[in-house]
Amino acid sequence: MDTLTVSIGIGLAVSLLFSETFGLAAGGMVVPGYIALSLDRPVTVIATFFAAIVTYFIVYSLSNMIVIYGKRRTVLMVLVGFLVGILMESLAPFSAVPEDSLNMDVLAESNDYEVIGYIIPGLIAIWIDRQGMLETLGILLTAATVVRLVLMLIGLEFVL
């Protein structure tokens, strides 16, 4: 099996465990597995969280003007998250800057300044809406770290 499949599987188990233990969802069942694979690229994780927060505020603002609830709200969160992610990738301020002109080590280490996945920001935004920003992002980072540690323990961390 490839690392992504194992990571998602472990993420499902960790999400279920955290949901039952703490009563908090880790941003969707598959999200911790994807985030765990990107923990070595903090700019990518931050960009994904930023896209999720922007998505939440856009849908929240729209819901003050029009009635959005249930399935419509869920689909709108995923759709807006997709659009925000695409927009952020195309407008990344440092994507056109040559690598040798960057002084910050975090940015110079990676060429990937993108949002993780296409629906991940929307899934995170759904749970920010349901249980709060700090709760969602906190439990998500914790779950992703646990997934990453399990990947290290079973020897798949170096395959990434």
Short mmCIF file of N, CA and C in Angstrom, two decimals:
data_model
loop_
_atom_site.label_atom_id
_atom_site.label_comp_id
_atom_site.label_asym_id
_atom_site.label_seq_id
_atom_site.Cartn_x
_atom_site.Cartn_y
_atom_site.Cartn_z
N MET A 1 0.84 -1.19 0.00
CA MET A 1 0.00 0.00 0.00
C MET A 1 0.88 1.25 0.00
N ASP A 2 0.37 2.28 -0.61
CA ASP A 2 1.13 3.53 -0.63
C ASP A 2 0.90 4.32 0.66
N THR A 3 1.74 5.28 0.89
CA THR A 3 1.71 6.06 2.13
C THR A 3 0.42 6.84 2.28
N LEU A 4 -0.11 7.39 1.19
CA LEU A 4 -1.34 8.17 1.26
C LEU A 4 -2.50 7.31 1.75
N THR A 5 -2.62 6.11 1.23
CA THR A 5 -3.70 5.21 1.64
C THR A 5 -3.59 4.85 3.12
N VAL A 6 -2.40 4.51 3.56
CA VAL A 6 -2.19 4.17 4.96
C VAL A 6 -2.46 5.38 5.85
N SER A 7 -2.01 6.55 5.43
CA SER A 7 -2.22 7.77 6.20
C SER A 7 -3.71 8.09 6.35
N ILE A 8 -4.46 7.95 5.28
CA ILE A 8 -5.90 8.20 5.36
C ILE A 8 -6.57 7.18 6.28
N GLY A 9 -6.16 5.91 6.18
CA GLY A 9 -6.72 4.88 7.05
C GLY A 9 -6.44 5.15 8.51
N ILE A 10 -5.20 5.49 8.83
CA ILE A 10 -4.85 5.83 10.21
C ILE A 10 -5.60 7.08 10.64
N GLY A 11 -5.72 8.05 9.74
CA GLY A 11 -6.47 9.27 10.04
C GLY A 11 -7.93 8.99 10.36
N LEU A 12 -8.53 8.05 9.65
CA LEU A 12 -9.92 7.66 9.95
C LEU A 12 -10.04 7.10 11.36
N ALA A 13 -9.11 6.22 11.72
CA ALA A 13 -9.13 5.62 13.06
C ALA A 13 -8.90 6.67 14.14
N VAL A 14 -7.92 7.54 13.93
CA VAL A 14 -7.62 8.59 14.91
C VAL A 14 -8.79 9.57 15.03
N SER A 15 -9.40 9.93 13.91
CA SER A 15 -10.55 10.83 13.93
C SER A 15 -11.70 10.23 14.73
N LEU A 16 -11.96 8.96 14.50
CA LEU A 16 -13.03 8.28 15.24
C LEU A 16 -12.71 8.22 16.72
N LEU A 17 -11.47 7.88 17.05
CA LEU A 17 -11.05 7.82 18.45
C LEU A 17 -11.18 9.19 19.12
N PHE A 18 -10.72 10.24 18.47
CA PHE A 18 -10.81 11.58 19.04
C PHE A 18 -12.26 12.05 19.16
N SER A 19 -13.07 11.71 18.18
CA SER A 19 -14.47 12.10 18.20
C SER A 19 -15.19 11.44 19.38
N GLU A 20 -14.90 10.17 19.61
CA GLU A 20 -15.54 9.45 20.72
C GLU A 20 -14.96 9.87 22.07
N THR A 21 -13.67 10.14 22.11
CA THR A 21 -13.02 10.48 23.37
C THR A 21 -13.27 11.93 23.79
N PHE A 22 -13.07 12.86 22.87
CA PHE A 22 -13.15 14.27 23.20
C PHE A 22 -14.44 14.94 22.75
N GLY A 23 -15.21 14.28 21.91
CA GLY A 23 -16.45 14.87 21.40
C GLY A 23 -16.21 15.95 20.36
N LEU A 24 -15.03 15.97 19.78
CA LEU A 24 -14.69 16.96 18.76
C LEU A 24 -14.25 16.26 17.48
N ALA A 25 -14.72 16.76 16.36
CA ALA A 25 -14.31 16.21 15.07
C ALA A 25 -13.05 16.91 14.61
N ALA A 26 -12.17 16.15 13.99
CA ALA A 26 -10.88 16.68 13.54
C ALA A 26 -10.97 17.22 12.12
N GLY A 27 -11.96 18.04 11.85
CA GLY A 27 -12.08 18.68 10.54
C GLY A 27 -12.54 17.74 9.45
N GLY A 28 -13.20 16.68 9.79
CA GLY A 28 -13.61 15.68 8.80
C GLY A 28 -12.79 14.43 8.99
N MET A 29 -13.31 13.32 8.55
CA MET A 29 -12.66 12.03 8.83
C MET A 29 -11.34 11.84 8.07
N VAL A 30 -11.23 12.34 6.86
CA VAL A 30 -10.02 12.10 6.06
C VAL A 30 -8.98 13.21 6.19
N VAL A 31 -9.36 14.32 6.77
CA VAL A 31 -8.49 15.50 6.80
C VAL A 31 -7.19 15.26 7.59
N PRO A 32 -7.22 14.63 8.78
CA PRO A 32 -5.95 14.45 9.51
C PRO A 32 -4.91 13.66 8.73
N GLY A 33 -5.34 12.69 7.94
CA GLY A 33 -4.39 11.92 7.13
C GLY A 33 -3.68 12.77 6.10
N TYR A 34 -4.43 13.65 5.46
CA TYR A 34 -3.83 14.55 4.46
C TYR A 34 -2.93 15.58 5.12
N ILE A 35 -3.38 16.16 6.22
CA ILE A 35 -2.57 17.17 6.92
C ILE A 35 -1.29 16.53 7.45
N ALA A 36 -1.37 15.29 7.95
CA ALA A 36 -0.20 14.61 8.50
C ALA A 36 0.91 14.48 7.46
N LEU A 37 0.54 14.25 6.22
CA LEU A 37 1.54 14.10 5.17
C LEU A 37 2.21 15.43 4.81
N SER A 38 1.63 16.53 5.26
CA SER A 38 2.17 17.85 4.92
C SER A 38 2.76 18.58 6.12
N LEU A 39 2.87 17.92 7.26
CA LEU A 39 3.39 18.60 8.45
C LEU A 39 4.84 19.05 8.29
N ASP A 40 5.57 18.47 7.36
CA ASP A 40 6.94 18.90 7.12
C ASP A 40 7.00 20.14 6.23
N ARG A 41 5.85 20.60 5.74
CA ARG A 41 5.75 21.82 4.93
C ARG A 41 4.77 22.78 5.62
N PRO A 42 5.23 23.50 6.65
CA PRO A 42 4.33 24.33 7.44
C PRO A 42 3.61 25.42 6.64
N VAL A 43 4.25 25.94 5.61
CA VAL A 43 3.60 26.99 4.80
C VAL A 43 2.36 26.43 4.12
N THR A 44 2.44 25.19 3.67
CA THR A 44 1.30 24.55 3.02
C THR A 44 0.17 24.33 4.01
N VAL A 45 0.50 23.89 5.22
CA VAL A 45 -0.52 23.68 6.26
C VAL A 45 -1.17 25.00 6.63
N ILE A 46 -0.37 26.05 6.80
CA ILE A 46 -0.91 27.37 7.14
C ILE A 46 -1.79 27.89 6.01
N ALA A 47 -1.36 27.71 4.78
CA ALA A 47 -2.18 28.15 3.63
C ALA A 47 -3.52 27.42 3.60
N THR A 48 -3.52 26.14 3.93
CA THR A 48 -4.76 25.36 3.96
C THR A 48 -5.68 25.87 5.07
N PHE A 49 -5.13 26.11 6.25
CA PHE A 49 -5.94 26.64 7.35
C PHE A 49 -6.48 28.03 7.01
N PHE A 50 -5.65 28.84 6.39
CA PHE A 50 -6.09 30.18 6.00
C PHE A 50 -7.23 30.09 4.99
N ALA A 51 -7.11 29.19 4.02
CA ALA A 51 -8.18 28.99 3.03
C ALA A 51 -9.47 28.54 3.71
N ALA A 52 -9.35 27.68 4.71
CA ALA A 52 -10.53 27.21 5.44
C ALA A 52 -11.19 28.34 6.22
N ILE A 53 -10.39 29.18 6.86
CA ILE A 53 -10.93 30.30 7.64
C ILE A 53 -11.59 31.32 6.72
N VAL A 54 -10.96 31.63 5.59
CA VAL A 54 -11.56 32.54 4.61
C VAL A 54 -12.87 31.96 4.09
N THR A 55 -12.88 30.68 3.82
CA THR A 55 -14.10 30.00 3.35
C THR A 55 -15.21 30.14 4.37
N TYR A 56 -14.89 29.88 5.63
CA TYR A 56 -15.89 30.01 6.69
C TYR A 56 -16.47 31.42 6.74
N PHE A 57 -15.61 32.43 6.71
CA PHE A 57 -16.10 33.80 6.80
C PHE A 57 -16.91 34.22 5.57
N ILE A 58 -16.56 33.73 4.40
CA ILE A 58 -17.34 34.04 3.20
C ILE A 58 -18.74 33.46 3.32
N VAL A 59 -18.83 32.18 3.69
CA VAL A 59 -20.15 31.54 3.80
C VAL A 59 -20.93 32.13 4.96
N TYR A 60 -20.26 32.44 6.07
CA TYR A 60 -20.93 33.07 7.20
C TYR A 60 -21.51 34.43 6.80
N SER A 61 -20.74 35.21 6.05
CA SER A 61 -21.22 36.52 5.58
C SER A 61 -22.40 36.36 4.64
N LEU A 62 -22.33 35.39 3.74
CA LEU A 62 -23.45 35.13 2.83
C LEU A 62 -24.70 34.70 3.59
N SER A 63 -24.51 33.94 4.67
CA SER A 63 -25.66 33.45 5.42
C SER A 63 -26.37 34.56 6.18
N ASN A 64 -25.72 35.69 6.36
CA ASN A 64 -26.39 36.85 6.96
C ASN A 64 -27.31 37.55 5.97
N MET A 65 -27.09 37.30 4.67
CA MET A 65 -27.90 37.94 3.64
C MET A 65 -28.94 36.99 3.05
N ILE A 66 -28.60 35.72 2.94
CA ILE A 66 -29.53 34.74 2.39
C ILE A 66 -29.60 33.54 3.33
N VAL A 67 -30.66 32.77 3.21
CA VAL A 67 -30.84 31.62 4.08
C VAL A 67 -30.03 30.44 3.52
N ILE A 68 -29.03 30.03 4.29
CA ILE A 68 -28.20 28.89 3.91
C ILE A 68 -28.16 27.95 5.11
N TYR A 69 -28.65 26.72 4.91
CA TYR A 69 -28.64 25.74 5.99
C TYR A 69 -28.57 24.34 5.41
N GLY A 70 -28.25 23.38 6.26
CA GLY A 70 -28.27 21.98 5.87
C GLY A 70 -27.30 21.64 4.75
N LYS A 71 -27.82 20.88 3.78
CA LYS A 71 -26.99 20.42 2.67
C LYS A 71 -26.47 21.57 1.83
N ARG A 72 -27.27 22.60 1.68
CA ARG A 72 -26.81 23.77 0.90
C ARG A 72 -25.58 24.40 1.54
N ARG A 73 -25.60 24.53 2.86
CA ARG A 73 -24.47 25.12 3.57
C ARG A 73 -23.21 24.25 3.41
N THR A 74 -23.40 22.94 3.53
CA THR A 74 -22.28 22.02 3.38
C THR A 74 -21.67 22.09 1.98
N VAL A 75 -22.54 22.03 0.98
CA VAL A 75 -22.05 22.09 -0.41
C VAL A 75 -21.41 23.44 -0.70
N LEU A 76 -22.00 24.51 -0.18
CA LEU A 76 -21.43 25.85 -0.40
C LEU A 76 -20.06 25.98 0.26
N MET A 77 -19.90 25.40 1.45
CA MET A 77 -18.59 25.44 2.12
C MET A 77 -17.54 24.73 1.26
N VAL A 78 -17.87 23.55 0.75
CA VAL A 78 -16.91 22.81 -0.06
C VAL A 78 -16.60 23.55 -1.36
N LEU A 79 -17.64 24.10 -1.99
CA LEU A 79 -17.45 24.83 -3.25
C LEU A 79 -16.62 26.09 -3.05
N VAL A 80 -16.95 26.87 -2.04
CA VAL A 80 -16.19 28.10 -1.76
C VAL A 80 -14.76 27.74 -1.35
N GLY A 81 -14.59 26.68 -0.57
CA GLY A 81 -13.25 26.23 -0.20
C GLY A 81 -12.41 25.85 -1.41
N PHE A 82 -13.04 25.18 -2.37
CA PHE A 82 -12.37 24.83 -3.61
C PHE A 82 -11.93 26.10 -4.35
N LEU A 83 -12.84 27.06 -4.47
CA LEU A 83 -12.54 28.30 -5.20
C LEU A 83 -11.47 29.13 -4.49
N VAL A 84 -11.55 29.21 -3.17
CA VAL A 84 -10.55 29.96 -2.40
C VAL A 84 -9.18 29.31 -2.55
N GLY A 85 -9.13 27.98 -2.51
CA GLY A 85 -7.86 27.27 -2.68
C GLY A 85 -7.24 27.52 -4.03
N ILE A 86 -8.06 27.45 -5.08
CA ILE A 86 -7.57 27.72 -6.44
C ILE A 86 -7.08 29.16 -6.55
N LEU A 87 -7.84 30.10 -5.98
CA LEU A 87 -7.47 31.51 -6.03
C LEU A 87 -6.16 31.75 -5.28
N MET A 88 -6.00 31.13 -4.12
CA MET A 88 -4.77 31.32 -3.35
C MET A 88 -3.56 30.76 -4.09
N GLU A 89 -3.73 29.64 -4.74
CA GLU A 89 -2.61 29.06 -5.49
C GLU A 89 -2.20 29.95 -6.66
N SER A 90 -3.19 30.56 -7.30
CA SER A 90 -2.87 31.39 -8.47
C SER A 90 -2.34 32.76 -8.07
N LEU A 91 -2.66 33.22 -6.87
CA LEU A 91 -2.24 34.56 -6.44
C LEU A 91 -1.13 34.53 -5.39
N ALA A 92 -0.48 33.39 -5.20
CA ALA A 92 0.57 33.29 -4.19
C ALA A 92 1.63 34.36 -4.45
N PRO A 93 1.86 35.27 -3.49
CA PRO A 93 2.77 36.39 -3.73
C PRO A 93 4.21 35.96 -3.95
N PHE A 94 4.60 34.81 -3.44
CA PHE A 94 5.99 34.41 -3.58
C PHE A 94 6.18 33.34 -4.64
N SER A 95 5.16 33.01 -5.39
CA SER A 95 5.32 31.97 -6.42
C SER A 95 6.14 32.46 -7.60
N ALA A 96 6.19 33.77 -7.83
CA ALA A 96 6.94 34.31 -8.96
C ALA A 96 8.33 34.78 -8.56
N VAL A 97 8.66 34.73 -7.25
CA VAL A 97 9.95 35.19 -6.76
C VAL A 97 10.98 34.08 -6.92
N PRO A 98 12.14 34.37 -7.47
CA PRO A 98 13.17 33.33 -7.59
C PRO A 98 13.58 32.82 -6.21
N GLU A 99 13.89 31.53 -6.13
CA GLU A 99 14.19 30.91 -4.85
C GLU A 99 15.41 31.53 -4.17
N ASP A 100 16.43 31.93 -4.93
CA ASP A 100 17.65 32.44 -4.32
C ASP A 100 17.46 33.82 -3.69
N SER A 101 16.37 34.51 -3.99
CA SER A 101 16.16 35.83 -3.39
C SER A 101 15.39 35.75 -2.08
N LEU A 102 14.94 34.56 -1.71
CA LEU A 102 14.23 34.40 -0.45
C LEU A 102 15.23 34.21 0.69
N ASN A 103 15.01 34.93 1.78
CA ASN A 103 15.91 34.81 2.91
C ASN A 103 15.37 33.89 3.98
N MET A 104 14.09 33.64 3.96
CA MET A 104 13.48 32.83 5.01
C MET A 104 13.67 31.35 4.70
N ASP A 105 14.23 30.62 5.66
CA ASP A 105 14.52 29.19 5.45
C ASP A 105 13.27 28.37 5.19
N VAL A 106 12.19 28.69 5.88
CA VAL A 106 10.96 27.91 5.73
C VAL A 106 10.45 27.98 4.30
N LEU A 107 10.51 29.16 3.70
CA LEU A 107 10.03 29.31 2.33
C LEU A 107 11.01 28.73 1.32
N ALA A 108 12.30 28.84 1.61
CA ALA A 108 13.31 28.38 0.65
C ALA A 108 13.41 26.86 0.59
N GLU A 109 12.98 26.16 1.66
CA GLU A 109 13.10 24.71 1.69
C GLU A 109 12.16 24.02 0.73
N SER A 110 11.03 24.62 0.43
CA SER A 110 10.01 23.93 -0.34
C SER A 110 9.58 24.75 -1.54
N ASN A 111 9.27 24.06 -2.62
CA ASN A 111 8.72 24.73 -3.79
C ASN A 111 7.20 24.67 -3.82
N ASP A 112 6.61 23.99 -2.86
CA ASP A 112 5.17 23.78 -2.84
C ASP A 112 4.50 24.77 -1.89
N TYR A 113 3.92 25.81 -2.44
CA TYR A 113 3.18 26.78 -1.64
C TYR A 113 1.72 26.68 -2.04
N GLU A 114 1.12 25.56 -1.73
CA GLU A 114 -0.22 25.32 -2.21
C GLU A 114 -1.13 24.90 -1.08
N VAL A 115 -2.40 24.90 -1.37
CA VAL A 115 -3.40 24.43 -0.43
C VAL A 115 -3.49 22.91 -0.58
N ILE A 116 -3.63 22.21 0.53
CA ILE A 116 -3.69 20.75 0.51
C ILE A 116 -5.04 20.30 -0.02
N GLY A 117 -5.05 19.57 -1.10
CA GLY A 117 -6.28 19.02 -1.64
C GLY A 117 -7.20 20.08 -2.22
N TYR A 118 -8.28 19.61 -2.79
CA TYR A 118 -9.27 20.53 -3.36
C TYR A 118 -10.46 20.75 -2.43
N ILE A 119 -10.81 19.73 -1.65
CA ILE A 119 -11.97 19.89 -0.78
C ILE A 119 -11.60 20.00 0.70
N ILE A 120 -10.33 19.84 1.02
CA ILE A 120 -9.89 19.87 2.42
C ILE A 120 -10.22 21.21 3.09
N PRO A 121 -9.97 22.39 2.47
CA PRO A 121 -10.36 23.64 3.13
C PRO A 121 -11.86 23.73 3.41
N GLY A 122 -12.67 23.23 2.50
CA GLY A 122 -14.12 23.23 2.71
C GLY A 122 -14.54 22.33 3.85
N LEU A 123 -13.92 21.15 3.94
CA LEU A 123 -14.24 20.23 5.04
C LEU A 123 -13.84 20.83 6.39
N ILE A 124 -12.69 21.47 6.44
CA ILE A 124 -12.27 22.13 7.68
C ILE A 124 -13.23 23.26 8.02
N ALA A 125 -13.65 24.04 7.02
CA ALA A 125 -14.57 25.16 7.24
C ALA A 125 -15.92 24.67 7.77
N ILE A 126 -16.38 23.52 7.30
CA ILE A 126 -17.64 22.96 7.81
C ILE A 126 -17.55 22.74 9.31
N TRP A 127 -16.43 22.18 9.74
CA TRP A 127 -16.29 21.89 11.17
C TRP A 127 -15.97 23.14 11.99
N ILE A 128 -15.34 24.13 11.38
CA ILE A 128 -15.18 25.41 12.07
C ILE A 128 -16.56 26.00 12.34
N ASP A 129 -17.45 25.89 11.36
CA ASP A 129 -18.81 26.39 11.50
C ASP A 129 -19.57 25.63 12.59
N ARG A 130 -19.37 24.35 12.70
CA ARG A 130 -20.13 23.51 13.63
C ARG A 130 -19.62 23.56 15.06
N GLN A 131 -18.29 23.59 15.24
CA GLN A 131 -17.79 23.47 16.61
C GLN A 131 -16.83 24.56 17.03
N GLY A 132 -16.51 25.50 16.17
CA GLY A 132 -15.64 26.61 16.55
C GLY A 132 -14.25 26.48 15.95
N MET A 133 -13.60 27.64 15.79
CA MET A 133 -12.30 27.68 15.13
C MET A 133 -11.19 27.04 15.96
N LEU A 134 -11.04 27.46 17.20
CA LEU A 134 -9.95 26.94 18.03
C LEU A 134 -10.10 25.45 18.27
N GLU A 135 -11.33 25.01 18.53
CA GLU A 135 -11.57 23.59 18.78
C GLU A 135 -11.21 22.76 17.55
N THR A 136 -11.66 23.20 16.39
CA THR A 136 -11.42 22.44 15.17
C THR A 136 -9.94 22.41 14.80
N LEU A 137 -9.30 23.57 14.77
CA LEU A 137 -7.89 23.61 14.37
C LEU A 137 -7.00 22.92 15.40
N GLY A 138 -7.34 23.04 16.68
CA GLY A 138 -6.56 22.39 17.73
C GLY A 138 -6.62 20.88 17.65
N ILE A 139 -7.83 20.33 17.55
CA ILE A 139 -7.98 18.88 17.49
C ILE A 139 -7.44 18.34 16.17
N LEU A 140 -7.55 19.13 15.10
CA LEU A 140 -7.03 18.70 13.80
C LEU A 140 -5.50 18.60 13.82
N LEU A 141 -4.84 19.59 14.37
CA LEU A 141 -3.37 19.54 14.46
C LEU A 141 -2.91 18.39 15.36
N THR A 142 -3.65 18.17 16.45
CA THR A 142 -3.31 17.06 17.35
C THR A 142 -3.48 15.72 16.64
N ALA A 143 -4.61 15.54 15.96
CA ALA A 143 -4.87 14.29 15.25
C ALA A 143 -3.85 14.06 14.14
N ALA A 144 -3.52 15.12 13.40
CA ALA A 144 -2.54 14.99 12.32
C ALA A 144 -1.17 14.61 12.87
N THR A 145 -0.82 15.16 14.01
CA THR A 145 0.46 14.83 14.64
C THR A 145 0.48 13.37 15.08
N VAL A 146 -0.62 12.89 15.64
CA VAL A 146 -0.71 11.48 16.03
C VAL A 146 -0.59 10.58 14.81
N VAL A 147 -1.26 10.94 13.72
CA VAL A 147 -1.16 10.15 12.48
C VAL A 147 0.29 10.13 11.99
N ARG A 148 0.94 11.27 12.01
CA ARG A 148 2.35 11.34 11.56
C ARG A 148 3.25 10.48 12.45
N LEU A 149 3.01 10.50 13.76
CA LEU A 149 3.80 9.68 14.68
C LEU A 149 3.59 8.19 14.41
N VAL A 150 2.35 7.79 14.15
CA VAL A 150 2.07 6.38 13.84
C VAL A 150 2.76 6.00 12.53
N LEU A 151 2.73 6.89 11.54
CA LEU A 151 3.45 6.61 10.29
C LEU A 151 4.94 6.42 10.54
N MET A 152 5.50 7.22 11.44
CA MET A 152 6.92 7.08 11.78
C MET A 152 7.18 5.73 12.46
N LEU A 153 6.27 5.35 13.37
CA LEU A 153 6.45 4.10 14.11
C LEU A 153 6.39 2.88 13.21
N ILE A 154 5.56 2.92 12.18
CA ILE A 154 5.46 1.76 11.29
C ILE A 154 6.44 1.84 10.13
N GLY A 155 7.25 2.88 10.10
CA GLY A 155 8.32 2.98 9.12
C GLY A 155 7.95 3.60 7.79
N LEU A 156 6.80 4.24 7.69
CA LEU A 156 6.39 4.84 6.43
C LEU A 156 6.70 6.33 6.35
N GLU A 157 7.23 6.91 7.39
CA GLU A 157 7.49 8.35 7.41
C GLU A 157 8.56 8.73 6.40
N PHE A 158 9.52 7.87 6.16
CA PHE A 158 10.61 8.21 5.27
C PHE A 158 10.28 7.98 3.81
N VAL A 159 9.13 7.37 3.55
CA VAL A 159 8.69 7.13 2.18
C VAL A 159 8.07 8.39 1.60
N LEU A 160 7.68 9.34 2.45
CA LEU A 160 7.01 10.55 2.02
C LEU A 160 7.84 11.29 1.10
#
